[in-house]
Short mmCIF file of C-alpha atoms in Angstrom, two decimals:
data_model
loop_
_atom_site.label_atom_id
_atom_site.label_comp_id
_atom_site.label_asym_id
_atom_site.label_seq_id
_atom_site.Cartn_x
_atom_site.Cartn_y
_atom_site.Cartn_z
CA MET A 259 0.00 0.00 0.00
CA ASN A 260 1.35 3.42 -0.96
CA TYR A 261 1.42 6.52 1.25
CA THR A 262 2.44 10.15 0.81
CA THR A 263 3.40 11.23 4.33
CA GLN A 264 3.97 9.71 7.76
CA MET A 265 0.48 10.94 8.71
CA ASP A 266 -1.04 9.33 5.64
CA ALA A 267 0.73 6.06 6.43
CA ALA A 268 -0.48 6.12 10.04
CA ARG A 269 -4.05 6.72 8.92
CA LYS A 270 -3.81 3.78 6.53
CA GLY A 271 -2.34 1.50 9.21
CA ILE A 272 1.07 1.31 7.51
CA VAL A 273 4.06 0.98 9.83
CA THR A 274 6.96 2.92 8.32
CA LYS A 275 10.63 2.39 9.17
CA GLU A 276 10.60 5.88 10.72
CA MET A 277 7.74 4.89 13.02
CA LYS A 278 9.65 1.78 14.08
CA THR A 279 12.71 3.89 14.88
CA VAL A 280 10.74 6.39 16.95
CA ALA A 281 8.78 3.69 18.80
CA GLU A 282 12.03 1.97 19.76
CA LYS A 283 13.70 5.21 20.92
CA GLU A 284 10.67 6.21 22.97
CA ASN A 285 9.85 2.76 24.40
CA MET A 286 6.35 3.24 23.01
CA ASP A 287 3.97 0.70 21.56
CA ILE A 288 3.93 1.12 17.78
CA GLU A 289 0.12 1.07 17.60
CA LYS A 290 -0.11 3.88 20.15
CA LEU A 291 2.45 5.91 18.21
CA MET A 292 0.56 5.42 14.95
CA LYS A 293 -2.66 6.70 16.51
CA LEU A 294 -0.89 9.82 17.78
CA VAL A 295 0.67 10.50 14.36
CA ALA A 296 -2.67 9.90 12.62
CA ARG A 297 -4.35 12.49 14.88
CA GLY A 298 -1.59 15.09 14.52
CA LYS A 299 -0.53 14.87 18.17
CA VAL A 300 2.91 13.56 17.18
CA VAL A 301 4.99 14.42 14.13
CA ILE A 302 7.84 12.45 12.61
CA PRO A 303 9.65 14.95 10.35
CA ALA A 304 11.10 12.79 7.58
CA ASN A 305 11.71 14.28 4.15
CA LYS A 306 11.84 11.58 1.51
CA ASN A 307 15.11 13.08 0.22
CA HIS A 308 16.87 13.00 3.61
CA LYS A 309 18.39 9.60 3.00
CA ASN A 310 20.51 9.21 6.16
CA LEU A 311 17.78 10.33 8.57
CA ASN A 312 17.58 8.62 11.95
CA ALA A 313 14.00 9.63 12.67
CA GLU A 314 12.80 11.44 15.78
CA GLY A 315 9.28 12.03 17.02
CA VAL A 316 7.96 15.23 18.53
CA GLY A 317 4.77 15.45 20.51
CA LYS A 318 2.48 13.94 23.12
CA GLY A 319 4.02 11.33 25.40
CA LEU A 320 7.49 11.60 23.85
CA LYS A 321 10.75 12.92 25.24
CA THR A 322 11.22 16.68 24.89
CA LYS A 323 13.44 17.35 21.90
CA ILE A 324 15.88 20.24 21.40
CA ASN A 325 16.85 22.23 18.33
CA VAL A 326 20.13 23.99 17.51
CA ASN A 327 20.05 27.13 15.35
CA LEU A 328 23.01 27.93 13.11
CA GLY A 329 23.72 29.27 9.64
CA ILE A 330 25.68 31.79 7.60
CA SER A 331 24.92 35.50 7.47
CA LYS A 332 26.34 38.48 5.58
CA ASP A 333 28.52 39.48 8.53
CA CYS A 334 29.63 35.91 9.35
CA ASN A 335 29.80 34.04 6.07
CA ASN A 336 32.02 31.09 7.01
CA ILE A 337 30.57 27.76 5.95
CA GLU A 338 33.36 25.70 7.52
CA GLU A 339 32.83 27.35 10.90
CA GLU A 340 29.12 26.56 10.75
CA ILE A 341 29.87 22.96 9.79
CA LYS A 342 31.91 22.70 13.01
CA LYS A 343 28.73 23.69 14.87
CA VAL A 344 26.82 20.97 13.03
CA LYS A 345 29.41 18.39 14.12
CA LEU A 346 29.24 19.69 17.70
CA ALA A 347 25.45 19.28 17.64
CA ILE A 348 25.96 15.69 16.44
CA ASP A 349 28.47 14.98 19.21
CA MET A 350 26.11 16.41 21.83
CA LYS A 351 23.17 14.40 20.51
CA ALA A 352 20.89 17.32 19.63
CA GLU A 353 17.80 15.94 17.89
CA ALA A 354 17.40 18.80 15.41
CA ILE A 355 19.24 21.55 13.58
CA MET A 356 17.69 24.61 11.97
CA ASP A 357 19.71 26.22 9.19
CA LEU A 358 18.86 29.93 9.40
CA SER A 359 21.24 30.97 6.64
CA CYS A 360 20.32 34.23 4.96
CA PHE A 361 23.31 35.14 2.77
CA GLY A 362 25.77 33.65 0.31
CA LYS A 363 25.95 30.01 -0.74
CA THR A 364 22.96 28.92 1.32
CA GLN A 365 22.07 25.92 -0.82
CA GLU A 366 25.63 24.60 -0.73
CA PHE A 367 25.60 24.79 3.07
CA ARG A 368 22.11 23.29 3.33
CA LYS A 369 23.09 20.30 1.19
CA LYS A 370 26.18 19.72 3.32
CA ILE A 371 24.04 19.58 6.43
CA VAL A 372 21.63 17.11 4.80
CA ASP A 373 24.60 14.92 3.84
CA ILE A 374 26.19 14.76 7.30
CA TYR A 375 23.38 15.26 9.82
CA PHE A 376 21.05 12.37 10.60
CA GLY A 377 18.70 14.24 12.94
CA MET A 378 15.79 16.47 11.96
CA ILE A 379 16.74 19.44 9.75
CA GLY A 380 14.68 22.61 9.57
CA THR A 381 14.89 25.86 7.62
CA VAL A 382 13.04 29.15 7.19
CA PRO A 383 12.67 29.64 3.42
CA MET A 384 11.73 33.30 3.88
CA TYR A 385 15.24 34.03 5.18
CA ASP A 386 16.71 32.65 1.98
CA ALA A 387 14.43 34.34 -0.54
CA VAL A 388 16.10 37.75 -0.90
CA GLY A 389 19.54 36.28 -1.52
CA PHE A 390 18.26 33.34 -3.57
CA TYR A 391 16.79 35.67 -6.20
CA ASP A 392 19.07 38.68 -5.58
CA LYS A 393 15.92 40.80 -5.34
CA GLU A 394 14.85 43.41 -2.85
CA LEU A 395 12.07 42.28 -0.54
CA LYS A 396 9.35 44.36 -2.23
CA ASP A 397 10.10 42.83 -5.63
CA LEU A 398 9.69 39.21 -4.59
CA THR A 399 6.57 37.53 -5.96
CA ALA A 400 4.36 34.85 -4.41
CA GLU A 401 5.72 32.46 -7.02
CA ASP A 402 9.28 33.30 -5.95
CA LEU A 403 8.51 32.46 -2.33
CA LEU A 404 6.81 29.18 -3.20
CA ASN A 405 9.74 28.20 -5.40
CA VAL A 406 12.15 28.72 -2.50
CA VAL A 407 9.96 26.45 -0.36
CA GLU A 408 10.11 23.75 -3.03
CA THR A 409 13.88 24.15 -3.40
CA HIS A 410 14.37 23.55 0.33
CA ALA A 411 12.03 20.56 0.16
CA LYS A 412 13.93 19.05 -2.77
CA ASP A 413 17.18 19.50 -0.87
CA GLY A 414 15.92 17.21 1.90
CA VAL A 415 14.76 19.52 4.68
CA ASP A 416 12.51 17.71 7.18
CA PHE A 417 10.59 20.69 8.56
CA MET A 418 10.15 24.32 7.56
CA THR A 419 9.01 27.37 9.43
CA ILE A 420 6.25 28.99 7.40
CA HIS A 421 4.88 32.26 8.79
CA ALA A 422 1.39 31.86 7.38
CA GLY A 423 -0.47 33.20 10.43
CA ILE A 424 0.53 36.83 9.97
CA ASN A 425 -2.29 37.54 7.51
CA ARG A 426 -3.96 40.92 6.93
CA GLU A 427 -6.41 40.35 9.76
CA THR A 428 -3.66 39.60 12.26
CA ALA A 429 -1.55 42.50 10.94
CA ASN A 430 -4.42 44.92 11.49
CA ILE A 431 -4.85 43.73 15.07
CA PHE A 432 -1.14 44.28 15.61
CA LYS A 433 -1.38 47.82 14.23
CA ARG A 434 -4.36 48.62 16.46
CA ASN A 435 -2.58 47.29 19.56
CA PRO A 436 0.90 48.88 19.75
CA ARG A 437 3.71 46.94 21.39
CA LEU A 438 6.84 47.94 23.25
CA THR A 439 9.04 45.91 20.89
CA ASN A 440 6.80 45.61 17.79
CA LEU A 441 7.45 42.33 15.90
CA VAL A 442 10.74 40.53 16.53
CA SER A 443 10.38 37.41 14.38
CA ARG A 444 12.81 37.85 11.47
CA GLY A 445 10.67 35.90 9.02
CA GLY A 446 7.47 37.40 10.35
CA THR A 447 8.84 40.92 10.03
CA LEU A 448 9.93 40.32 6.44
CA LEU A 449 6.44 39.11 5.54
CA PHE A 450 4.72 41.94 7.40
CA ALA A 451 6.94 44.42 5.54
CA TRP A 452 6.25 42.69 2.20
CA MET A 453 2.51 42.93 2.84
CA GLN A 454 2.76 46.63 3.71
CA LEU A 455 5.00 47.49 0.76
CA ASN A 456 2.83 45.64 -1.76
CA ASN A 457 -0.58 46.13 -0.13
CA LYS A 458 -1.25 42.41 -0.56
CA GLU A 459 -2.13 39.38 1.54
CA ASN A 460 0.64 37.19 2.97
CA PRO A 461 1.50 34.82 0.08
CA PHE A 462 1.95 31.87 2.42
CA TYR A 463 -1.54 32.40 3.82
CA GLN A 464 -3.18 33.17 0.47
CA HIS A 465 -1.52 30.22 -1.26
CA PHE A 466 -1.43 27.83 1.67
CA ASP A 467 -2.85 25.04 -0.48
CA LYS A 468 0.22 25.32 -2.74
CA VAL A 469 2.49 25.14 0.31
CA LEU A 470 0.64 21.96 1.28
CA ASP A 471 1.15 20.55 -2.23
CA ILE A 472 4.91 20.87 -1.75
CA CYS A 473 4.94 19.51 1.79
CA GLU A 474 2.77 16.53 0.87
CA LYS A 475 4.99 15.72 -2.12
CA TYR A 476 8.20 15.53 -0.07
CA ASP A 477 6.70 14.79 3.36
CA VAL A 478 7.93 18.02 4.89
CA THR A 479 6.51 18.89 8.29
CA ILE A 480 5.23 22.47 8.49
CA SER A 481 6.32 24.38 11.57
CA LEU A 482 3.75 27.15 11.61
CA GLY A 483 5.78 30.21 12.58
CA ASP A 484 4.87 32.69 15.28
CA ALA A 485 5.44 36.05 13.60
CA CYS A 486 3.73 37.72 16.55
CA ARG A 487 5.74 36.07 19.29
CA SER A 488 6.66 38.49 22.03
CA GLY A 489 10.08 40.13 22.00
CA SER A 490 9.73 41.36 25.57
CA ILE A 491 7.84 40.16 28.62
CA CYS A 492 5.76 43.34 28.29
CA ASP A 493 4.26 42.15 24.98
CA SER A 494 3.44 38.52 25.82
CA THR A 495 -0.04 37.01 25.64
CA ASP A 496 -1.45 40.06 23.86
CA ALA A 497 -4.11 40.35 21.15
CA SER A 498 -1.68 39.89 18.25
CA GLN A 499 -0.13 36.73 19.66
CA ILE A 500 -3.46 35.11 20.49
CA LYS A 501 -5.08 36.06 17.17
CA GLU A 502 -2.18 34.55 15.26
CA LEU A 503 -2.37 31.41 17.40
CA MET A 504 -6.05 31.01 16.49
CA THR A 505 -5.14 31.34 12.81
CA LEU A 506 -2.40 28.73 13.19
CA GLY A 507 -4.97 26.32 14.61
CA GLU A 508 -7.16 26.82 11.54
CA LEU A 509 -4.18 26.25 9.24
CA ALA A 510 -3.21 23.11 11.14
CA LYS A 511 -6.63 21.59 10.41
CA LYS A 512 -6.22 22.43 6.71
CA ALA A 513 -2.84 20.71 6.69
CA TRP A 514 -4.19 17.61 8.41
CA ASP A 515 -6.92 17.38 5.78
CA ARG A 516 -4.06 16.90 3.32
CA ASN A 517 -2.11 14.49 5.56
CA VAL A 518 0.60 17.08 6.09
CA GLN A 519 2.27 17.03 9.51
CA VAL A 520 2.26 20.23 11.59
CA MET A 521 4.03 21.77 14.55
CA ILE A 522 3.07 25.12 16.10
CA GLU A 523 5.71 27.66 17.11
CA GLY A 524 5.39 29.74 20.25
CA PRO A 525 6.91 32.47 22.38
CA GLY A 526 9.32 34.16 22.86
CA HIS A 527 9.77 36.38 25.89
CA MET A 528 7.28 35.72 28.67
CA ALA A 529 7.00 36.13 32.44
CA LEU A 530 7.10 32.93 34.47
CA ASN A 531 3.50 33.17 35.61
CA GLU A 532 2.15 33.24 32.02
CA ILE A 533 3.96 30.18 30.66
CA GLN A 534 1.64 27.42 31.83
CA THR A 535 -1.42 29.28 30.56
CA ASN A 536 0.18 29.79 27.16
CA MET A 537 0.96 26.10 26.83
CA MET A 538 -2.67 25.29 27.62
CA LEU A 539 -3.91 27.88 25.10
CA GLU A 540 -1.78 26.44 22.31
CA LYS A 541 -2.95 22.90 22.96
CA LYS A 542 -6.57 24.06 23.07
CA LEU A 543 -6.54 26.43 20.09
CA CYS A 544 -4.32 24.20 17.94
CA TYR A 545 -5.96 20.87 18.78
CA ASP A 546 -3.01 19.29 20.61
CA ALA A 547 -0.55 19.84 17.75
CA PRO A 548 3.07 19.57 18.94
CA PHE A 549 4.32 22.87 20.36
CA TYR A 550 7.80 24.24 19.53
CA VAL A 551 8.99 27.14 21.70
CA LEU A 552 11.96 29.51 21.74
CA GLY A 553 12.69 29.72 25.44
CA PRO A 554 10.48 31.25 26.70
CA ILE A 555 12.96 33.87 27.93
CA VAL A 556 11.65 34.86 31.35
CA THR A 557 13.37 38.21 31.85
CA ASP A 558 14.76 40.79 29.45
CA VAL A 559 17.69 42.06 31.54
CA ALA A 560 20.31 39.30 31.16
CA PRO A 561 22.18 39.69 27.84
CA GLY A 562 25.06 37.25 27.90
CA TYR A 563 23.07 34.87 30.10
CA ASP A 564 19.98 34.24 27.99
CA HIS A 565 20.79 30.54 27.81
CA ILE A 566 19.87 30.57 31.51
CA THR A 567 16.76 32.77 31.22
CA SER A 568 15.65 30.52 28.37
CA ALA A 569 16.36 27.25 30.20
CA ILE A 570 14.24 28.41 33.14
CA GLY A 571 11.33 29.15 30.82
CA GLY A 572 11.91 26.06 28.71
CA ALA A 573 11.73 23.74 31.70
CA ILE A 574 8.41 25.25 32.78
CA ALA A 575 7.06 25.27 29.22
CA ALA A 576 7.98 21.65 28.51
CA SER A 577 6.69 20.42 31.87
CA SER A 578 3.42 22.22 31.02
CA GLY A 579 2.99 20.72 27.56
CA ALA A 580 5.61 22.07 25.12
CA ASP A 581 7.21 19.29 23.08
CA PHE A 582 10.22 20.87 21.37
CA LEU A 583 12.65 23.48 22.72
CA CYS A 584 14.71 25.74 20.50
CA TYR A 585 18.01 26.42 22.20
CA VAL A 586 19.13 29.91 23.14
CA THR A 587 22.84 30.69 23.54
CA PRO A 588 24.67 33.27 25.71
CA ALA A 589 25.11 35.28 22.49
CA GLU A 590 21.34 35.77 21.98
CA HIS A 591 20.54 39.44 21.23
CA LEU A 592 24.28 40.17 20.87
CA ARG A 593 25.95 38.33 17.96
CA LEU A 594 26.15 35.11 15.98
CA PRO A 595 27.11 32.38 18.48
CA ASP A 596 30.54 30.79 18.33
CA LEU A 597 31.32 27.16 19.15
CA ASP A 598 31.51 27.76 22.89
CA ASP A 599 28.17 29.59 22.81
CA VAL A 600 26.58 26.73 20.89
CA LYS A 601 27.82 24.21 23.46
CA GLU A 602 26.52 26.30 26.38
CA GLY A 603 23.15 26.71 24.65
CA ILE A 604 22.81 22.98 23.94
CA ILE A 605 23.66 21.99 27.50
CA ALA A 606 21.30 24.53 29.08
CA THR A 607 18.46 23.41 26.82
CA LYS A 608 19.14 19.70 27.37
CA ILE A 609 18.97 20.33 31.12
CA ALA A 610 15.62 22.09 30.70
CA ALA A 611 14.25 19.31 28.48
CA HIS A 612 15.35 16.55 30.82
CA ALA A 613 14.01 18.32 33.90
CA ALA A 614 10.67 18.66 32.12
CA ASP A 615 10.65 14.99 31.12
CA ILE A 616 11.05 14.03 34.77
CA ALA A 617 8.09 16.25 35.66
CA LYS A 618 5.99 14.85 32.80
CA GLY A 619 6.70 11.28 33.85
CA ILE A 620 8.33 10.31 30.55
CA LYS A 621 9.31 6.65 30.65
CA ASN A 622 12.85 6.07 31.98
CA ALA A 623 13.51 9.81 32.43
CA ARG A 624 14.40 9.33 36.10
CA LYS A 625 16.68 6.38 35.35
CA TRP A 626 19.54 8.68 34.34
CA ASP A 627 19.29 10.65 37.60
CA ASN A 628 19.10 7.49 39.67
CA GLU A 629 22.29 6.21 38.05
CA MET A 630 24.06 9.46 38.93
CA SER A 631 22.78 9.30 42.50
CA LYS A 632 24.09 5.75 42.86
CA ALA A 633 27.50 6.79 41.53
CA ARG A 634 27.59 9.70 44.00
CA ARG A 635 26.65 7.44 46.90
CA ASN A 636 29.52 5.15 45.92
CA LEU A 637 31.89 8.12 45.37
CA ASP A 638 32.57 6.62 41.94
CA TRP A 639 33.96 9.68 40.19
CA ASN A 640 34.64 8.02 36.84
CA LYS A 641 31.07 6.75 36.71
CA MET A 642 29.82 10.27 37.52
CA PHE A 643 31.83 11.67 34.62
CA ASP A 644 30.50 9.00 32.25
CA ILE A 645 26.91 9.81 33.20
CA ALA A 646 27.27 13.62 33.29
CA ILE A 647 25.52 15.75 30.70
CA ASP A 648 28.92 17.40 30.08
CA PRO A 649 31.70 14.98 31.15
CA GLU A 650 34.45 17.28 29.90
CA LYS A 651 33.48 20.15 32.19
CA ALA A 652 32.91 17.87 35.17
CA LYS A 653 36.40 16.34 34.79
CA LYS A 654 37.98 19.78 34.35
CA TYR A 655 36.47 21.05 37.60
CA ARG A 656 37.49 17.92 39.49
CA GLU A 657 41.08 18.00 38.24
CA SER A 658 41.51 21.71 38.94
CA SER A 659 41.27 21.21 42.71
CA LYS A 660 42.45 17.89 44.16
CA PRO A 661 41.51 16.91 47.74
CA GLU A 662 43.71 15.24 50.35
CA ASP A 663 41.37 12.23 50.33
CA GLU A 664 40.88 11.31 46.67
CA LYS A 665 37.40 9.93 47.34
CA THR A 666 36.17 13.34 48.50
CA CYS A 667 36.29 16.82 46.95
CA THR A 668 37.80 20.09 48.17
CA MET A 669 34.43 21.46 49.27
CA CYS A 670 34.11 19.15 52.30
CA GLY A 671 37.21 16.98 52.39
CA LYS A 672 36.91 14.32 55.08
CA MET A 673 33.75 15.98 56.36
CA CYS A 674 32.06 14.68 53.21
CA ALA A 675 28.58 13.53 54.18
CA VAL A 676 28.59 10.71 51.63
CA ARG A 677 31.98 9.36 52.76
CA ASN A 678 31.05 9.48 56.41
CA MET A 679 27.62 7.90 55.99
CA ASN A 680 29.14 5.07 53.96
CA LYS A 681 31.63 4.44 56.74
CA ILE A 682 29.27 4.66 59.66
CA MET A 683 26.60 2.53 57.98
CA ASN A 684 29.27 -0.13 57.43
CA GLY A 685 30.26 -0.04 61.11
CA LYS A 686 33.52 1.78 60.55
CA ASN A 687 35.13 4.65 62.46
CA ILE A 688 35.20 8.14 60.95
CA ASN A 689 38.67 9.68 61.05
CA ILE A 690 38.53 13.35 60.09
CA LEU A 691 41.74 14.76 61.62
CA ARG A 692 43.94 11.68 61.07
CA ASP A 693 44.52 9.07 58.42
CA ASP A 694 42.11 6.14 58.28
CA ASP A 695 43.11 2.95 60.08
#
């Protein structure tokens, strides 16, 4: 029996190799997974042209996944440096990469990523359009934009951010309800500007059926972009954001009618006390479609530390229903991240995702922590390093300050609670001032 997309296969009762891979990774019954994919509650981004893909699932009941943003720009146009970031993401087991390239040999770089990266690959075609055609924004046509989408699909991209929710209706609501930071989505701003300059409807909204044609053909998952995400905690959960979210829910249903898989993108900057409500709103207004969030960044005053502000928000968001976290690096709001920034961003986001999985009761999530706790109880430092989310940093800290008693650390020395409890529970004496017998 033939199928067009993973959703189509699930609805026809066909078990694909990608479904088998995801079910095994998630310790989930294959029949349960198929039902979730068929109903749009789980997506398996899997472009037919991404030949070395090791599939991942995103959505209800699955582990929280993380995404790494990278890509070349006019100011930092070094493909080899960005490839190093791709390889770092592979080494650190990030489940997804988004190529946000917006200048130069974007297709060359994109194809390199598809060749070497076996996780999910995403792009934002709108970023690529100006350079792809060497046209100013105003002069791009709807046909131009759709052609860029198809080019990315042909190249093997598994999911694409399409800002189709910023239509004329949403734009008018935005203009009637001024914000402190206006629109901050790069793709959303480009489309809003195009609409204003040409006095026309958003091409991705107007020609959404043609976008679906492309996505169905290649089995590309649409990540419905949040052009109206908040760029400051002042602007979160306002009329523009909620109106766009309602539109994204309507578009998700249209996509599902065509067996096209959908994720919904979300905020953004947002105060802690609003996060849980926003997760609930997305699930309600978008019919339980998987939710992909940037952060949320919970305070605006920490440039240089936004991997931390984002991890705080990400942990709350994912524990409250978000399924996919886009990493934020210390360089957010300041510059293109370097390799060290990318590593810090990945680690912070992995911590947030794992903490959320514990809270959500994801199968085997606590097992990792229990193994670390056992190694700590046994003062088995090598085992601790093996288990650690960043073994290199843990070893570096340990080696930089050696204790008198090698089983302890220089924080407590022989007053180490773990050491002393092990001894006393085994009927041994505790020698703190003198050598052990």
